[in-house]
mmCIF file of C-alpha atoms in Angstrom:
data_model
loop_
_atom_site.group_PDB
_atom_site.id
_atom_site.type_symbol
_atom_site.label_atom_id
_atom_site.label_comp_id
_atom_site.label_asym_id
_atom_site.label_seq_id
_atom_site.Cartn_x
_atom_site.Cartn_y
_atom_site.Cartn_z
ATOM 1 C CA MET P 1 -55.861 67.283 46.705
ATOM 2 C CA GLY P 2 -53.810 66.405 43.598
ATOM 3 C CA LYS P 3 -52.404 62.931 42.918
ATOM 4 C CA LYS P 4 -48.671 62.350 43.720
ATOM 5 C CA ASN P 5 -46.486 61.190 40.783
ATOM 6 C CA ILE P 6 -45.289 57.616 41.078
ATOM 7 C CA PHE P 7 -41.696 58.651 40.248
ATOM 8 C CA ASP P 8 -40.469 62.008 41.462
ATOM 9 C CA LYS P 9 -37.329 63.766 40.247
ATOM 10 C CA SER P 10 -35.032 62.057 42.796
ATOM 11 C CA ASP P 11 -36.170 58.639 41.613
ATOM 12 C CA ALA P 12 -35.386 59.518 38.006
ATOM 13 C CA ILE P 13 -31.882 60.664 38.954
ATOM 14 C CA PHE P 14 -31.278 57.476 40.915
ATOM 15 C CA LEU P 15 -32.442 55.325 37.986
ATOM 16 C CA GLY P 16 -30.240 57.252 35.570
ATOM 17 C CA ILE P 17 -27.176 56.817 37.760
ATOM 18 C CA ASN P 18 -27.754 53.043 38.018
ATOM 19 C CA ILE P 19 -28.127 52.708 34.254
ATOM 20 C CA LEU P 20 -24.944 54.711 33.728
ATOM 21 C CA LEU P 21 -23.071 52.560 36.246
ATOM 22 C CA ALA P 22 -24.312 49.410 34.556
ATOM 23 C CA ILE P 23 -23.079 50.677 31.185
ATOM 24 C CA VAL P 24 -19.684 51.527 32.662
ATOM 25 C CA VAL P 25 -19.411 48.070 34.260
ATOM 26 C CA VAL P 26 -20.292 46.366 30.957
ATOM 27 C CA VAL P 27 -17.727 48.468 29.077
ATOM 28 C CA ILE P 28 -15.035 47.649 31.651
ATOM 29 C CA ILE P 29 -15.840 43.924 31.418
ATOM 30 C CA LEU P 30 -15.733 43.991 27.601
ATOM 31 C CA VAL P 31 -12.444 45.895 27.515
ATOM 32 C CA SER P 32 -10.932 43.518 30.049
ATOM 33 C CA LEU P 33 -12.150 40.476 28.149
ATOM 34 C CA ILE P 34 -10.747 41.771 24.839
ATOM 35 C CA ALA P 35 -7.428 42.564 26.472
ATOM 36 C CA TYR P 36 -7.323 39.068 28.037
ATOM 37 C CA LEU P 37 -8.126 37.370 24.762
ATOM 38 C CA LYS P 38 -5.449 39.367 22.977
ATOM 39 C CA SER P 39 -2.956 38.366 25.608
ATOM 40 C CA TYR P 40 -4.088 34.735 25.657
ATOM 41 C CA THR P 41 -4.036 34.313 21.883
ATOM 42 C CA GLN P 42 -1.058 36.616 21.492
ATOM 43 C CA HIS P 43 -3.046 38.596 18.944
ATOM 44 C CA GLY P 44 -0.815 40.411 16.498
ATOM 45 C CA VAL P 45 2.320 38.503 17.534
ATOM 46 C CA GLU P 46 3.776 36.847 14.449
ATOM 47 C CA VAL P 47 7.003 35.104 13.575
ATOM 48 C CA GLU P 48 8.803 34.529 10.298
ATOM 49 C CA VAL P 49 8.386 30.907 9.269
ATOM 50 C CA SER P 50 11.681 29.085 8.798
ATOM 51 C CA ASN P 51 12.489 27.050 5.718
ATOM 52 C CA VAL P 52 12.318 23.409 6.835
ATOM 53 C CA ARG P 53 12.317 21.876 3.364
ATOM 54 C CA GLY P 54 15.120 19.373 2.986
ATOM 55 C CA LEU P 55 15.338 18.766 6.740
ATOM 56 C CA PRO P 56 14.541 15.441 8.431
ATOM 57 C CA LYS P 57 11.145 15.472 10.140
ATOM 58 C CA GLU P 58 12.609 15.427 13.673
ATOM 59 C CA GLU P 59 14.982 18.327 12.954
ATOM 60 C CA ALA P 60 12.241 20.358 11.263
ATOM 61 C CA GLU P 61 9.978 19.775 14.258
ATOM 62 C CA ALA P 62 12.661 21.111 16.624
ATOM 63 C CA VAL P 63 13.240 24.225 14.484
ATOM 64 C CA LEU P 64 9.541 25.106 14.361
ATOM 65 C CA ASP P 65 9.083 24.358 18.043
ATOM 66 C CA GLN P 66 11.736 26.962 18.899
ATOM 67 C CA GLN P 67 9.703 29.486 16.923
ATOM 68 C CA GLY P 68 6.509 28.632 18.765
ATOM 69 C CA LEU P 69 5.052 26.816 15.759
ATOM 70 C CA ARG P 70 3.781 23.256 15.356
ATOM 71 C CA LEU P 71 4.706 20.735 12.664
ATOM 72 C CA VAL P 72 1.856 18.630 11.242
ATOM 73 C CA VAL P 73 2.489 15.943 8.598
ATOM 74 C CA ILE P 74 -0.428 15.851 6.180
ATOM 75 C CA ASP P 75 0.992 13.736 3.356
ATOM 76 C CA SER P 76 3.914 11.624 2.206
ATOM 77 C CA THR P 77 5.419 11.104 -1.224
ATOM 78 C CA TYR P 78 8.204 9.172 -2.870
ATOM 79 C CA SER P 79 11.077 10.703 -4.829
ATOM 80 C CA GLU P 80 14.625 9.570 -5.459
ATOM 81 C CA LYS P 81 15.654 13.175 -6.135
ATOM 82 C CA VAL P 82 15.629 14.164 -2.452
ATOM 83 C CA PRO P 83 16.842 12.305 0.666
ATOM 84 C CA PHE P 84 14.407 9.849 2.201
ATOM 85 C CA GLY P 85 12.560 11.050 5.313
ATOM 86 C CA THR P 86 12.983 14.778 4.571
ATOM 87 C CA ILE P 87 10.441 17.569 4.157
ATOM 88 C CA VAL P 88 9.601 18.293 0.520
ATOM 89 C CA GLU P 89 6.755 20.820 0.901
ATOM 90 C CA GLN P 90 5.488 23.151 3.625
ATOM 91 C CA ASP P 91 2.581 25.514 4.230
ATOM 92 C CA PRO P 92 2.921 28.398 5.171
ATOM 93 C CA MET P 93 5.863 28.925 2.836
ATOM 94 C CA PRO P 94 9.324 29.917 4.119
ATOM 95 C CA ASP P 95 9.794 33.582 5.086
ATOM 96 C CA SER P 96 6.045 34.137 5.379
ATOM 97 C CA HIS P 97 4.583 35.248 8.714
ATOM 98 C CA ALA P 98 2.389 33.215 11.028
ATOM 99 C CA LYS P 99 0.921 33.671 14.491
ATOM 100 C CA LEU P 100 2.517 31.872 17.400
ATOM 101 C CA GLY P 101 1.071 28.417 17.924
ATOM 102 C CA ARG P 102 0.052 28.007 14.299
ATOM 103 C CA ALA P 103 0.552 24.648 12.574
ATOM 104 C CA VAL P 104 2.958 24.319 9.671
ATOM 105 C CA TYR P 105 1.688 21.580 7.374
ATOM 106 C CA VAL P 106 4.351 19.508 5.636
ATOM 107 C CA THR P 107 4.737 16.686 3.105
ATOM 108 C CA VAL P 108 7.475 14.164 3.871
ATOM 109 C CA ASN P 109 9.443 12.057 1.417
ATOM 110 C CA ALA P 110 9.026 8.374 2.320
ATOM 111 C CA SER P 111 11.770 6.883 4.485
ATOM 112 C CA GLY P 112 12.361 4.124 1.911
ATOM 113 C CA LYS P 113 11.323 2.955 -1.502
ATOM 114 C CA ARG P 114 7.603 2.436 -1.874
ATOM 115 C CA GLN P 115 6.567 -1.217 -1.830
ATOM 116 C CA ILE P 116 3.946 -2.554 -4.224
ATOM 117 C CA PRO P 117 2.364 -6.017 -4.505
ATOM 118 C CA MET P 118 3.381 -8.064 -7.521
ATOM 119 C CA PRO P 119 0.343 -8.550 -9.775
ATOM 120 C CA ASN P 120 -0.644 -11.977 -11.051
ATOM 121 C CA LEU P 121 0.845 -12.148 -14.542
ATOM 122 C CA GLN P 122 0.442 -15.867 -15.084
ATOM 123 C CA ASP P 123 -0.797 -16.679 -18.606
ATOM 124 C CA MET P 124 -0.602 -12.989 -19.597
ATOM 125 C CA SER P 125 1.196 -12.121 -22.841
ATOM 126 C CA TYR P 126 4.696 -10.860 -22.219
ATOM 127 C CA ARG P 127 3.915 -7.543 -23.947
ATOM 128 C CA GLN P 128 0.925 -6.928 -21.693
ATOM 129 C CA ALA P 129 2.970 -7.978 -18.659
ATOM 130 C CA GLU P 130 5.730 -5.528 -19.579
ATOM 131 C CA THR P 131 3.218 -2.668 -19.805
ATOM 132 C CA THR P 132 1.662 -3.617 -16.460
ATOM 133 C CA LEU P 133 4.997 -3.819 -14.650
ATOM 134 C CA ARG P 134 6.349 -0.568 -16.066
ATOM 135 C CA GLY P 135 3.108 1.168 -15.112
ATOM 136 C CA LEU P 136 3.763 0.108 -11.516
ATOM 137 C CA GLY P 137 7.224 1.657 -11.559
ATOM 138 C CA LEU P 138 9.271 -1.513 -12.052
ATOM 139 C CA ILE P 139 12.116 -1.878 -14.538
ATOM 140 C CA VAL P 140 11.610 -4.763 -16.966
ATOM 141 C CA ASP P 141 14.739 -6.456 -18.268
ATOM 142 C CA THR P 142 14.947 -6.515 -22.065
ATOM 143 C CA ILE P 143 16.309 -10.071 -21.824
ATOM 144 C CA TYR P 144 13.803 -12.871 -21.175
ATOM 145 C CA ASP P 145 14.231 -16.313 -19.697
ATOM 146 C CA TYR P 146 12.525 -18.847 -21.946
ATOM 147 C CA GLU P 147 11.003 -22.072 -20.677
ATOM 148 C CA PRO P 148 9.011 -24.828 -22.378
ATOM 149 C CA SER P 149 5.290 -24.249 -22.102
ATOM 150 C CA ALA P 150 2.053 -25.535 -23.550
ATOM 151 C CA PHE P 151 1.383 -21.982 -24.768
ATOM 152 C CA ARG P 152 3.846 -19.766 -26.580
ATOM 153 C CA ASP P 153 4.715 -16.174 -25.508
ATOM 154 C CA LEU P 154 2.772 -16.321 -22.225
ATOM 155 C CA VAL P 155 4.364 -15.309 -18.927
ATOM 156 C CA LEU P 156 5.277 -18.228 -16.713
ATOM 157 C CA ASP P 157 7.091 -16.397 -13.924
ATOM 158 C CA VAL P 158 8.639 -13.100 -12.807
ATOM 159 C CA LYS P 159 12.076 -12.969 -11.198
ATOM 160 C CA ALA P 160 13.952 -10.322 -9.240
ATOM 161 C CA HIS P 161 17.584 -10.863 -8.261
ATOM 162 C CA GLY P 162 17.290 -14.369 -9.689
ATOM 163 C CA GLN P 163 14.409 -15.353 -7.394
ATOM 164 C CA SER P 164 10.742 -15.843 -8.289
ATOM 165 C CA VAL P 165 8.395 -13.097 -7.096
ATOM 166 C CA GLN P 166 4.991 -14.549 -6.280
ATOM 167 C CA PRO P 167 1.707 -12.686 -6.938
ATOM 168 C CA GLY P 168 0.923 -10.447 -3.954
ATOM 169 C CA GLU P 169 4.529 -10.442 -2.742
ATOM 170 C CA LYS P 170 5.804 -6.909 -1.980
ATOM 171 C CA ILE P 171 8.568 -5.497 -4.177
ATOM 172 C CA ALA P 172 10.210 -2.061 -4.142
ATOM 173 C CA VAL P 173 9.422 0.442 -6.877
ATOM 174 C CA GLY P 174 12.384 0.716 -9.250
ATOM 175 C CA THR P 175 13.404 -2.942 -8.899
ATOM 176 C CA LYS P 176 14.598 -4.631 -12.079
ATOM 177 C CA VAL P 177 12.623 -7.768 -12.917
ATOM 178 C CA ARG P 178 12.923 -10.408 -15.609
ATOM 179 C CA LEU P 179 10.067 -12.256 -17.260
ATOM 180 C CA VAL P 180 10.049 -16.000 -17.778
ATOM 181 C CA VAL P 181 8.253 -16.593 -21.059
ATOM 182 C CA GLY P 182 6.995 -19.813 -22.615
ATOM 183 C CA PHE P 183 8.246 -20.865 -26.044
ATOM 184 C CA GLY P 184 5.981 -23.875 -26.582
ATOM 185 C CA LYS P 185 6.466 -27.551 -25.919
ATOM 186 C CA GLY P 186 9.957 -28.959 -26.027
ATOM 187 C CA THR P 187 11.215 -32.190 -27.533
ATOM 188 C CA GLU P 188 12.862 -33.705 -24.475
ATOM 189 C CA GLN P 189 11.083 -35.818 -21.897
ATOM 190 C CA VAL P 190 11.213 -34.789 -18.235
ATOM 191 C CA GLU P 191 10.169 -36.649 -15.108
ATOM 192 C CA VAL P 192 7.175 -35.325 -13.201
ATOM 193 C CA PRO P 193 8.169 -34.268 -9.662
ATOM 194 C CA SER P 194 6.002 -34.770 -6.583
ATOM 195 C CA ILE P 195 4.060 -31.649 -5.591
ATOM 196 C CA ILE P 196 1.908 -33.334 -2.938
ATOM 197 C CA GLY P 197 1.693 -31.265 0.255
ATOM 198 C CA LEU P 198 2.873 -28.055 -1.418
ATOM 199 C CA SER P 199 0.936 -24.825 -1.661
ATOM 200 C CA PHE P 200 -0.169 -23.710 -5.114
ATOM 201 C CA GLN P 201 2.712 -21.251 -5.508
ATOM 202 C CA GLU P 202 5.273 -23.775 -4.243
ATOM 203 C CA ALA P 203 3.912 -26.433 -6.584
ATOM 204 C CA ARG P 204 3.961 -24.035 -9.530
ATOM 205 C CA SER P 205 7.571 -23.056 -8.844
ATOM 206 C CA THR P 206 8.532 -26.735 -8.561
ATOM 207 C CA LEU P 207 6.939 -27.535 -11.909
ATOM 208 C CA LEU P 208 8.647 -24.574 -13.586
ATOM 209 C CA ARG P 209 12.027 -25.683 -12.289
ATOM 210 C CA ASN P 210 11.338 -29.048 -13.921
ATOM 211 C CA ARG P 211 10.283 -27.386 -17.199
ATOM 212 C CA LEU P 212 6.601 -28.218 -16.726
ATOM 213 C CA THR P 213 3.591 -25.951 -16.281
ATOM 214 C CA VAL P 214 0.362 -25.827 -14.299
ATOM 215 C CA GLY P 215 -2.678 -27.331 -15.993
ATOM 216 C CA ALA P 216 -6.190 -27.441 -14.564
ATOM 217 C CA VAL P 217 -6.590 -26.613 -10.875
ATOM 218 C CA TYR P 218 -9.415 -28.085 -8.789
ATOM 219 C CA TYR P 219 -10.435 -27.279 -5.201
ATOM 220 C CA ASP P 220 -12.343 -29.734 -3.017
ATOM 221 C CA GLU P 221 -14.153 -26.701 -1.540
ATOM 222 C CA PRO P 222 -14.534 -23.110 -2.743
ATOM 223 C CA SER P 223 -11.240 -21.282 -2.186
ATOM 224 C CA GLU P 224 -11.427 -18.591 0.513
ATOM 225 C CA GLU P 225 -9.120 -15.594 0.423
ATOM 226 C CA GLY P 226 -6.275 -15.882 2.915
ATOM 227 C CA VAL P 227 -6.840 -19.597 3.576
ATOM 228 C CA PRO P 228 -3.839 -21.664 2.367
ATOM 229 C CA GLN P 229 -4.565 -24.548 0.014
ATOM 230 C CA TYR P 230 -2.359 -27.616 -0.441
ATOM 231 C CA VAL P 231 -1.964 -30.117 -3.254
ATOM 232 C CA TYR P 232 -3.315 -33.505 -2.203
ATOM 233 C CA ARG P 233 -3.400 -35.074 -5.655
ATOM 234 C CA GLN P 234 -1.731 -34.529 -9.003
ATOM 235 C CA GLN P 235 -2.100 -35.845 -12.532
ATOM 236 C CA PRO P 236 0.102 -37.315 -13.821
ATOM 237 C CA SER P 237 1.706 -38.607 -10.657
ATOM 238 C CA GLU P 238 5.350 -38.445 -9.649
ATOM 239 C CA GLY P 239 7.734 -40.309 -11.953
ATOM 240 C CA HIS P 240 5.706 -40.114 -15.155
ATOM 241 C CA LEU P 241 7.477 -38.793 -18.231
ATOM 242 C CA LEU P 242 6.159 -35.765 -20.104
ATOM 243 C CA LEU P 243 7.485 -33.541 -22.842
ATOM 244 C CA GLU P 244 8.946 -30.213 -21.742
ATOM 245 C CA GLY P 245 6.208 -27.611 -21.313
ATOM 246 C CA GLU P 246 3.357 -30.060 -20.780
ATOM 247 C CA THR P 247 0.947 -29.525 -17.913
ATOM 248 C CA VAL P 248 0.261 -31.142 -14.561
ATOM 249 C CA THR P 249 -3.225 -31.011 -13.049
ATOM 250 C CA MET P 250 -3.535 -30.082 -9.365
ATOM 251 C CA TYR P 251 -6.181 -30.923 -6.763
ATOM 252 C CA LEU P 252 -6.054 -28.656 -3.718
ATOM 253 C CA SER P 253 -7.587 -28.634 -0.238
ATOM 254 C CA ALA P 254 -7.372 -26.420 2.840
ATOM 255 C CA ASP P 255 -7.092 -29.621 4.902
ATOM 256 C CA ILE P 256 -3.347 -30.319 5.086
ATOM 257 C CA GLU P 257 -4.030 -33.771 6.542
ATOM 258 C CA LYS P 258 -5.760 -34.718 3.309
ATOM 259 C CA THR P 259 -2.376 -34.696 1.573
ATOM 260 C CA ALA P 260 -1.358 -37.723 3.635
ATOM 261 C CA THR P 261 -4.604 -39.675 3.320
ATOM 262 C CA VAL P 262 -5.588 -39.310 -0.332
ATOM 263 C CA THR P 263 -3.950 -41.852 -2.607
ATOM 264 C CA ASN P 264 -2.167 -40.222 -5.529
ATOM 265 C CA THR P 265 -3.178 -42.498 -8.424
ATOM 266 C CA ASP P 266 -4.260 -41.839 -11.944
ATOM 267 C CA HIS P 267 -7.544 -43.263 -13.131
ATOM 268 C CA GLU P 268 -7.388 -44.896 -16.474
ATOM 269 C CA GLU P 269 -10.395 -43.008 -17.733
ATOM 270 C CA GLU P 270 -8.770 -39.646 -16.973
ATOM 271 C CA THR P 271 -6.197 -38.173 -19.331
ATOM 272 C CA TRP P 272 -3.790 -35.322 -18.945
ATOM 273 C CA PHE P 273 -2.574 -34.829 -22.464
#
């Protein structure tokens, strides 16, 4: 008696039909998935990108939203040639085509003049100060204010709109400033004002108004950034007479109470001339 085959003809047909059905099912699933993805991503559906340059950000956002596009701000700039707060650049460019839902990347002109911190120009030559200020985008007046000073041609102060601008103070680009420059010691005597209890910048401004300048500066402890320091002692003391442009030495402390407890006297062995 011969051996019976493990798979007869009917089994082979059955297996073939199942494989064919499996292939058909896979093809149907793939076709359905592709069709769904096309519908979901709106494949092939494009719109013409509007020109939003020159429009305020909010208006540009509304225009693109109506087209099914998104506005994304990626940068800002400053220019006086175009209105503040408007779009100056966009990507994709106007009249190009983009798929629905795509982001339009834009650069916006700042809503106001850019602010910069005033650098510390004290004891810098007026020529160097002019170069520094112009490099920052400020306009330097060609007329100087001259004050007595122990050193000639060094910057004593910077003014904008008639007011002193302290180092670190923010000022708008394009502002016109005037330098206060020293011309050496004067011939008239002036009375030393009291600067006890004032911050360094306040004390310096007070001395300048009285045609005097800052001399040596001493701190009772190392100065920490951001911690205010106050004058608790000065040399010479209030009421002394100095020539215009001479210097006053300051002693500063972060302890404001020290200004009321330290006696402001000059020691005979110490000189300030």
